């Protein structure tokens, strides 16, 4: 059995410490290089305000009262749009398997609610055209029980593709 010395010269300790720090830094950089986290970009501040005009026109044409922008619903929409932009997929669930109903409950949204999602390289004109061309999305926007809404988008890392979420509530 070989015994290790109990003391080392100070220059030896400094060299070992430097080597260990270097190896640790290299390992951290290598690990960081292996991850491909997509960070969403862009801001949808004011999307609900801009979307109000579209929704007002859509609902007026159907003889319905306008919807009011709601901060609570906008936060719920922004949470979902950010999740979709980060993962690069349209979904009503999140990575934790949280479905729409549990997300609404977590955000303090009470009562009946619905959600429209979309993704693409387009603005609000095209967004609402597409939703009106889809029976389910159109029905959500024209539901006479809804009184409030929140609209948000988050751009993907390239800044070119937007992930939209519209949350409607009573």
PDB file of N, CA, C and O in Angstrom, residues 101-157:
ATOM      1  N   UNK A 101     -57.486  24.021 -18.203  1.00  0.00           N
ATOM      2  CA  UNK A 101     -58.286  24.264 -16.985  1.00  0.00           C
ATOM      3  C   UNK A 101     -57.397  24.493 -15.765  1.00  0.00           C
ATOM      4  O   UNK A 101     -57.633  25.414 -14.982  1.00  0.00           O
ATOM      5  N   UNK A 102     -56.349  23.698 -15.609  1.00  0.00           N
ATOM      6  CA  UNK A 102     -55.481  23.875 -14.439  1.00  0.00           C
ATOM      7  C   UNK A 102     -54.642  25.149 -14.558  1.00  0.00           C
ATOM      8  O   UNK A 102     -54.365  25.802 -13.558  1.00  0.00           O
ATOM      9  N   UNK A 103     -54.284  25.541 -15.788  1.00  0.00           N
ATOM     10  CA  UNK A 103     -53.565  26.808 -15.970  1.00  0.00           C
ATOM     11  C   UNK A 103     -54.459  27.986 -15.601  1.00  0.00           C
ATOM     12  O   UNK A 103     -54.006  28.952 -14.983  1.00  0.00           O
ATOM     13  N   UNK A 104     -55.740  27.914 -15.981  1.00  0.00           N
ATOM     14  CA  UNK A 104     -56.654  28.999 -15.640  1.00  0.00           C
ATOM     15  C   UNK A 104     -56.830  29.092 -14.125  1.00  0.00           C
ATOM     16  O   UNK A 104     -56.811  30.176 -13.551  1.00  0.00           O
ATOM     17  N   UNK A 105     -56.965  27.945 -13.494  1.00  0.00           N
ATOM     18  CA  UNK A 105     -57.111  27.927 -12.040  1.00  0.00           C
ATOM     19  C   UNK A 105     -55.872  28.520 -11.377  1.00  0.00           C
ATOM     20  O   UNK A 105     -55.981  29.335 -10.466  1.00  0.00           O
ATOM     21  N   UNK A 106     -54.686  28.145 -11.856  1.00  0.00           N
ATOM     22  CA  UNK A 106     -53.427  28.672 -11.306  1.00  0.00           C
ATOM     23  C   UNK A 106     -53.355  30.191 -11.464  1.00  0.00           C
ATOM     24  O   UNK A 106     -52.821  30.883 -10.604  1.00  0.00           O
ATOM     25  N   UNK A 107     -53.903  30.701 -12.553  1.00  0.00           N
ATOM     26  CA  UNK A 107     -53.881  32.141 -12.809  1.00  0.00           C
ATOM     27  C   UNK A 107     -55.055  32.878 -12.172  1.00  0.00           C
ATOM     28  O   UNK A 107     -55.237  34.069 -12.405  1.00  0.00           O
ATOM     29  N   UNK A 108     -55.870  32.171 -11.401  1.00  0.00           N
ATOM     30  CA  UNK A 108     -56.970  32.811 -10.689  1.00  0.00           C
ATOM     31  C   UNK A 108     -58.170  33.117 -11.560  1.00  0.00           C
ATOM     32  O   UNK A 108     -59.027  33.907 -11.170  1.00  0.00           O
ATOM     33  N   UNK A 109     -58.242  32.503 -12.736  1.00  0.00           N
ATOM     34  CA  UNK A 109     -59.371  32.736 -13.641  1.00  0.00           C
ATOM     35  C   UNK A 109     -60.515  31.837 -13.206  1.00  0.00           C
ATOM     36  O   UNK A 109     -60.384  30.622 -13.172  1.00  0.00           O
ATOM     37  N   UNK A 110     -61.640  32.447 -12.890  1.00  0.00           N
ATOM     38  CA  UNK A 110     -62.817  31.711 -12.432  1.00  0.00           C
ATOM     39  C   UNK A 110     -63.888  31.715 -13.513  1.00  0.00           C
ATOM     40  O   UNK A 110     -63.990  32.646 -14.296  1.00  0.00           O
ATOM     41  N   UNK A 111     -64.683  30.690 -13.527  1.00  0.00           N
ATOM     42  CA  UNK A 111     -65.789  30.632 -14.476  1.00  0.00           C
ATOM     43  C   UNK A 111     -65.361  30.088 -15.824  1.00  0.00           C
ATOM     44  O   UNK A 111     -64.229  29.672 -16.034  1.00  0.00           O
ATOM     45  N   UNK A 112     -66.295  30.123 -16.734  1.00  0.00           N
ATOM     46  CA  UNK A 112     -66.086  29.596 -18.072  1.00  0.00           C
ATOM     47  C   UNK A 112     -64.990  30.382 -18.793  1.00  0.00           C
ATOM     48  O   UNK A 112     -64.911  31.609 -18.674  1.00  0.00           O
ATOM     49  N   UNK A 113     -64.137  29.665 -19.539  1.00  0.00           N
ATOM     50  CA  UNK A 113     -63.082  30.316 -20.311  1.00  0.00           C
ATOM     51  C   UNK A 113     -62.722  29.441 -21.506  1.00  0.00           C
ATOM     52  O   UNK A 113     -63.090  28.268 -21.561  1.00  0.00           O
ATOM     53  N   UNK A 114     -62.033  30.034 -22.453  1.00  0.00           N
ATOM     54  CA  UNK A 114     -61.602  29.320 -23.660  1.00  0.00           C
ATOM     55  C   UNK A 114     -60.289  29.925 -24.128  1.00  0.00           C
ATOM     56  O   UNK A 114     -59.924  31.036 -23.715  1.00  0.00           O
ATOM     57  N   UNK A 115     -59.613  29.200 -24.997  1.00  0.00           N
ATOM     58  CA  UNK A 115     -58.318  29.664 -25.488  1.00  0.00           C
ATOM     59  C   UNK A 115     -58.175  29.358 -26.976  1.00  0.00           C
ATOM     60  O   UNK A 115     -58.497  28.263 -27.422  1.00  0.00           O
ATOM     61  N   UNK A 116     -57.683  30.333 -27.724  1.00  0.00           N
ATOM     62  CA  UNK A 116     -57.279  30.158 -29.116  1.00  0.00           C
ATOM     63  C   UNK A 116     -55.764  30.310 -29.158  1.00  0.00           C
ATOM     64  O   UNK A 116     -55.222  31.225 -28.517  1.00  0.00           O
ATOM     65  N   UNK A 117     -55.083  29.455 -29.901  1.00  0.00           N
ATOM     66  CA  UNK A 117     -53.637  29.583 -30.086  1.00  0.00           C
ATOM     67  C   UNK A 117     -53.328  29.567 -31.579  1.00  0.00           C
ATOM     68  O   UNK A 117     -54.101  29.042 -32.389  1.00  0.00           O
ATOM     69  N   UNK A 118     -52.187  30.145 -31.928  1.00  0.00           N
ATOM     70  CA  UNK A 118     -51.736  30.169 -33.316  1.00  0.00           C
ATOM     71  C   UNK A 118     -50.233  30.410 -33.320  1.00  0.00           C
ATOM     72  O   UNK A 118     -49.671  30.893 -32.338  1.00  0.00           O
ATOM     73  N   UNK A 119     -49.605  30.080 -34.431  1.00  0.00           N
ATOM     74  CA  UNK A 119     -48.176  30.329 -34.593  1.00  0.00           C
ATOM     75  C   UNK A 119     -47.878  30.612 -36.052  1.00  0.00           C
ATOM     76  O   UNK A 119     -48.464  29.989 -36.944  1.00  0.00           O
ATOM     77  N   UNK A 120     -46.999  31.553 -36.295  1.00  0.00           N
ATOM     78  CA  UNK A 120     -46.598  31.839 -37.656  1.00  0.00           C
ATOM     79  C   UNK A 120     -45.962  33.195 -37.800  1.00  0.00           C
ATOM     80  O   UNK A 120     -45.794  33.933 -36.841  1.00  0.00           O
ATOM     81  N   UNK A 121     -45.617  33.492 -39.038  1.00  0.00           N
ATOM     82  CA  UNK A 121     -44.977  34.766 -39.376  1.00  0.00           C
ATOM     83  C   UNK A 121     -46.031  35.719 -39.930  1.00  0.00           C
ATOM     84  O   UNK A 121     -46.031  36.042 -41.114  1.00  0.00           O
ATOM     85  N   UNK A 122     -46.933  36.150 -39.075  1.00  0.00           N
ATOM     86  CA  UNK A 122     -48.014  37.030 -39.517  1.00  0.00           C
ATOM     87  C   UNK A 122     -48.408  37.958 -38.379  1.00  0.00           C
ATOM     88  O   UNK A 122     -48.063  37.736 -37.226  1.00  0.00           O
ATOM     89  N   UNK A 123     -49.132  38.988 -38.756  1.00  0.00           N
ATOM     90  CA  UNK A 123     -49.617  39.963 -37.790  1.00  0.00           C
ATOM     91  C   UNK A 123     -51.062  39.705 -37.419  1.00  0.00           C
ATOM     92  O   UNK A 123     -51.646  38.662 -37.742  1.00  0.00           O
ATOM     93  N   UNK A 124     -51.642  40.698 -36.765  1.00  0.00           N
ATOM     94  CA  UNK A 124     -52.996  40.540 -36.230  1.00  0.00           C
ATOM     95  C   UNK A 124     -54.069  40.397 -37.288  1.00  0.00           C
ATOM     96  O   UNK A 124     -55.031  39.664 -37.083  1.00  0.00           O
ATOM     97  N   UNK A 125     -53.935  41.094 -38.419  1.00  0.00           N
ATOM     98  CA  UNK A 125     -54.946  40.958 -39.479  1.00  0.00           C
ATOM     99  C   UNK A 125     -55.103  39.493 -39.867  1.00  0.00           C
ATOM    100  O   UNK A 125     -56.215  38.958 -39.863  1.00  0.00           O
ATOM    101  N   UNK A 126     -53.993  38.865 -40.198  1.00  0.00           N
ATOM    102  CA  UNK A 126     -54.016  37.462 -40.631  1.00  0.00           C
ATOM    103  C   UNK A 126     -54.435  36.547 -39.479  1.00  0.00           C
ATOM    104  O   UNK A 126     -55.153  35.570 -39.691  1.00  0.00           O
ATOM    105  N   UNK A 127     -53.988  36.849 -38.273  1.00  0.00           N
ATOM    106  CA  UNK A 127     -54.333  36.040 -37.102  1.00  0.00           C
ATOM    107  C   UNK A 127     -55.849  35.920 -36.955  1.00  0.00           C
ATOM    108  O   UNK A 127     -56.394  34.815 -36.858  1.00  0.00           O
ATOM    109  N   UNK A 128     -56.542  37.055 -36.960  1.00  0.00           N
ATOM    110  CA  UNK A 128     -57.985  37.020 -36.774  1.00  0.00           C
ATOM    111  C   UNK A 128     -58.710  36.447 -37.994  1.00  0.00           C
ATOM    112  O   UNK A 128     -59.746  35.799 -37.839  1.00  0.00           O
ATOM    113  N   UNK A 129     -58.165  36.646 -39.191  1.00  0.00           N
ATOM    114  CA  UNK A 129     -58.735  35.999 -40.380  1.00  0.00           C
ATOM    115  C   UNK A 129     -58.707  34.478 -40.216  1.00  0.00           C
ATOM    116  O   UNK A 129     -59.683  33.792 -40.518  1.00  0.00           O
ATOM    117  N   UNK A 130     -57.566  33.956 -39.774  1.00  0.00           N
ATOM    118  CA  UNK A 130     -57.428  32.503 -39.605  1.00  0.00           C
ATOM    119  C   UNK A 130     -58.376  31.985 -38.531  1.00  0.00           C
ATOM    120  O   UNK A 130     -59.011  30.947 -38.718  1.00  0.00           O
ATOM    121  N   UNK A 131     -58.442  32.678 -37.398  1.00  0.00           N
ATOM    122  CA  UNK A 131     -59.326  32.225 -36.330  1.00  0.00           C
ATOM    123  C   UNK A 131     -60.793  32.270 -36.776  1.00  0.00           C
ATOM    124  O   UNK A 131     -61.571  31.393 -36.426  1.00  0.00           O
ATOM    125  N   UNK A 132     -61.179  33.268 -37.557  1.00  0.00           N
ATOM    126  CA  UNK A 132     -62.564  33.345 -38.039  1.00  0.00           C
ATOM    127  C   UNK A 132     -62.856  32.243 -39.055  1.00  0.00           C
ATOM    128  O   UNK A 132     -63.999  31.821 -39.188  1.00  0.00           O
ATOM    129  N   UNK A 133     -61.837  31.758 -39.746  1.00  0.00           N
ATOM    130  CA  UNK A 133     -62.026  30.680 -40.731  1.00  0.00           C
ATOM    131  C   UNK A 133     -62.092  29.303 -40.075  1.00  0.00           C
ATOM    132  O   UNK A 133     -62.404  28.314 -40.734  1.00  0.00           O
ATOM    133  N   UNK A 134     -61.819  29.229 -38.793  1.00  0.00           N
ATOM    134  CA  UNK A 134     -61.843  27.967 -38.042  1.00  0.00           C
ATOM    135  C   UNK A 134     -63.080  27.949 -37.143  1.00  0.00           C
ATOM    136  O   UNK A 134     -63.247  28.830 -36.292  1.00  0.00           O
ATOM    137  N   UNK A 135     -63.915  26.948 -37.309  1.00  0.00           N
ATOM    138  CA  UNK A 135     -65.179  26.881 -36.562  1.00  0.00           C
ATOM    139  C   UNK A 135     -64.974  26.981 -35.052  1.00  0.00           C
ATOM    140  O   UNK A 135     -65.634  27.780 -34.384  1.00  0.00           O
ATOM    141  N   UNK A 136     -64.067  26.200 -34.506  1.00  0.00           N
ATOM    142  CA  UNK A 136     -63.856  26.212 -33.059  1.00  0.00           C
ATOM    143  C   UNK A 136     -63.360  27.547 -32.547  1.00  0.00           C
ATOM    144  O   UNK A 136     -63.850  28.053 -31.524  1.00  0.00           O
ATOM    145  N   UNK A 137     -62.391  28.137 -33.250  1.00  0.00           N
ATOM    146  CA  UNK A 137     -61.853  29.438 -32.836  1.00  0.00           C
ATOM    147  C   UNK A 137     -62.913  30.532 -32.969  1.00  0.00           C
ATOM    148  O   UNK A 137     -63.047  31.393 -32.103  1.00  0.00           O
ATOM    149  N   UNK A 138     -63.647  30.495 -34.072  1.00  0.00           N
ATOM    150  CA  UNK A 138     -64.725  31.470 -34.291  1.00  0.00           C
ATOM    151  C   UNK A 138     -65.771  31.354 -33.186  1.00  0.00           C
ATOM    152  O   UNK A 138     -66.211  32.362 -32.624  1.00  0.00           O
ATOM    153  N   UNK A 139     -66.163  30.133 -32.867  1.00  0.00           N
ATOM    154  CA  UNK A 139     -67.155  29.932 -31.801  1.00  0.00           C
ATOM    155  C   UNK A 139     -66.679  30.493 -30.471  1.00  0.00           C
ATOM    156  O   UNK A 139     -67.485  31.054 -29.710  1.00  0.00           O
ATOM    157  N   UNK A 140     -65.396  30.343 -30.170  1.00  0.00           N
ATOM    158  CA  UNK A 140     -64.860  30.917 -28.930  1.00  0.00           C
ATOM    159  C   UNK A 140     -65.016  32.433 -28.928  1.00  0.00           C
ATOM    160  O   UNK A 140     -65.478  33.030 -27.947  1.00  0.00           O
ATOM    161  N   UNK A 141     -64.633  33.074 -30.036  1.00  0.00           N
ATOM    162  CA  UNK A 141     -64.677  34.540 -30.086  1.00  0.00           C
ATOM    163  C   UNK A 141     -66.106  35.082 -30.115  1.00  0.00           C
ATOM    164  O   UNK A 141     -66.360  36.206 -29.674  1.00  0.00           O
ATOM    165  N   UNK A 142     -67.034  34.268 -30.629  1.00  0.00           N
ATOM    166  CA  UNK A 142     -68.423  34.716 -30.731  1.00  0.00           C
ATOM    167  C   UNK A 142     -69.319  34.163 -29.627  1.00  0.00           C
ATOM    168  O   UNK A 142     -70.541  34.311 -29.688  1.00  0.00           O
ATOM    169  N   UNK A 143     -68.732  33.571 -28.621  1.00  0.00           N
ATOM    170  CA  UNK A 143     -69.527  33.051 -27.510  1.00  0.00           C
ATOM    171  C   UNK A 143     -70.129  34.235 -26.748  1.00  0.00           C
ATOM    172  O   UNK A 143     -69.396  35.071 -26.214  1.00  0.00           O
ATOM    173  N   UNK A 144     -71.457  34.320 -26.674  1.00  0.00           N
ATOM    174  CA  UNK A 144     -72.087  35.477 -26.029  1.00  0.00           C
ATOM    175  C   UNK A 144     -71.859  35.529 -24.515  1.00  0.00           C
ATOM    176  O   UNK A 144     -72.080  36.583 -23.905  1.00  0.00           O
ATOM    177  N   UNK A 145     -71.413  34.451 -23.922  1.00  0.00           N
ATOM    178  CA  UNK A 145     -71.164  34.443 -22.480  1.00  0.00           C
ATOM    179  C   UNK A 145     -69.870  35.161 -22.100  1.00  0.00           C
ATOM    180  O   UNK A 145     -69.732  35.610 -20.969  1.00  0.00           O
ATOM    181  N   UNK A 146     -68.941  35.243 -23.028  1.00  0.00           N
ATOM    182  CA  UNK A 146     -67.653  35.867 -22.709  1.00  0.00           C
ATOM    183  C   UNK A 146     -67.782  37.378 -22.672  1.00  0.00           C
ATOM    184  O   UNK A 146     -68.467  37.981 -23.510  1.00  0.00           O
ATOM    185  N   UNK A 147     -67.109  37.972 -21.699  1.00  0.00           N
ATOM    186  CA  UNK A 147     -67.126  39.424 -21.505  1.00  0.00           C
ATOM    187  C   UNK A 147     -65.718  40.023 -21.507  1.00  0.00           C
ATOM    188  O   UNK A 147     -65.566  41.224 -21.672  1.00  0.00           O
ATOM    189  N   UNK A 148     -64.699  39.183 -21.274  1.00  0.00           N
ATOM    190  CA  UNK A 148     -63.324  39.669 -21.119  1.00  0.00           C
ATOM    191  C   UNK A 148     -62.389  38.848 -22.011  1.00  0.00           C
ATOM    192  O   UNK A 148     -62.717  37.723 -22.382  1.00  0.00           O
ATOM    193  N   UNK A 149     -61.211  39.392 -22.275  1.00  0.00           N
ATOM    194  CA  UNK A 149     -60.205  38.643 -23.024  1.00  0.00           C
ATOM    195  C   UNK A 149     -58.811  39.139 -22.694  1.00  0.00           C
ATOM    196  O   UNK A 149     -58.617  40.251 -22.197  1.00  0.00           O
ATOM    197  N   UNK A 150     -57.832  38.309 -22.983  1.00  0.00           N
ATOM    198  CA  UNK A 150     -56.421  38.668 -22.918  1.00  0.00           C
ATOM    199  C   UNK A 150     -55.738  38.091 -24.139  1.00  0.00           C
ATOM    200  O   UNK A 150     -55.934  36.920 -24.468  1.00  0.00           O
ATOM    201  N   UNK A 151     -54.979  38.894 -24.835  1.00  0.00           N
ATOM    202  CA  UNK A 151     -54.269  38.471 -26.043  1.00  0.00           C
ATOM    203  C   UNK A 151     -52.788  38.731 -25.853  1.00  0.00           C
ATOM    204  O   UNK A 151     -52.397  39.802 -25.377  1.00  0.00           O
ATOM    205  N   UNK A 152     -51.961  37.755 -26.217  1.00  0.00           N
ATOM    206  CA  UNK A 152     -50.510  37.912 -26.084  1.00  0.00           C
ATOM    207  C   UNK A 152     -49.811  37.110 -27.164  1.00  0.00           C
ATOM    208  O   UNK A 152     -50.361  36.158 -27.704  1.00  0.00           O
ATOM    209  N   UNK A 153     -48.585  37.521 -27.450  1.00  0.00           N
ATOM    210  CA  UNK A 153     -47.729  36.731 -28.317  1.00  0.00           C
ATOM    211  C   UNK A 153     -46.308  36.796 -27.788  1.00  0.00           C
ATOM    212  O   UNK A 153     -45.941  37.722 -27.073  1.00  0.00           O
ATOM    213  N   UNK A 154     -45.526  35.801 -28.141  1.00  0.00           N
ATOM    214  CA  UNK A 154     -44.107  35.784 -27.854  1.00  0.00           C
ATOM    215  C   UNK A 154     -43.414  35.307 -29.116  1.00  0.00           C
ATOM    216  O   UNK A 154     -43.835  34.313 -29.714  1.00  0.00           O
ATOM    217  N   UNK A 155     -42.374  36.020 -29.530  1.00  0.00           N
ATOM    218  CA  UNK A 155     -41.618  35.624 -30.709  1.00  0.00           C
ATOM    219  C   UNK A 155     -40.612  34.546 -30.341  1.00  0.00           C
ATOM    220  O   UNK A 155     -40.113  34.500 -29.210  1.00  0.00           O
ATOM    221  N   UNK A 156     -40.306  33.681 -31.290  1.00  0.00           N
ATOM    222  CA  UNK A 156     -39.284  32.668 -31.061  1.00  0.00           C
ATOM    223  C   UNK A 156     -37.910  33.334 -31.048  1.00  0.00           C
ATOM    224  O   UNK A 156     -37.792  34.554 -31.194  1.00  0.00           O
ATOM    225  N   UNK A 157     -36.865  32.538 -30.864  1.00  0.00           N
ATOM    226  CA  UNK A 157     -35.513  33.073 -30.735  1.00  0.00           C
ATOM    227  C   UNK A 157     -35.075  33.848 -31.971  1.00  0.00           C
ATOM    228  O   UNK A 157     -34.302  34.793 -31.867  1.00  0.00           O
TER     229      UNK A 157
END
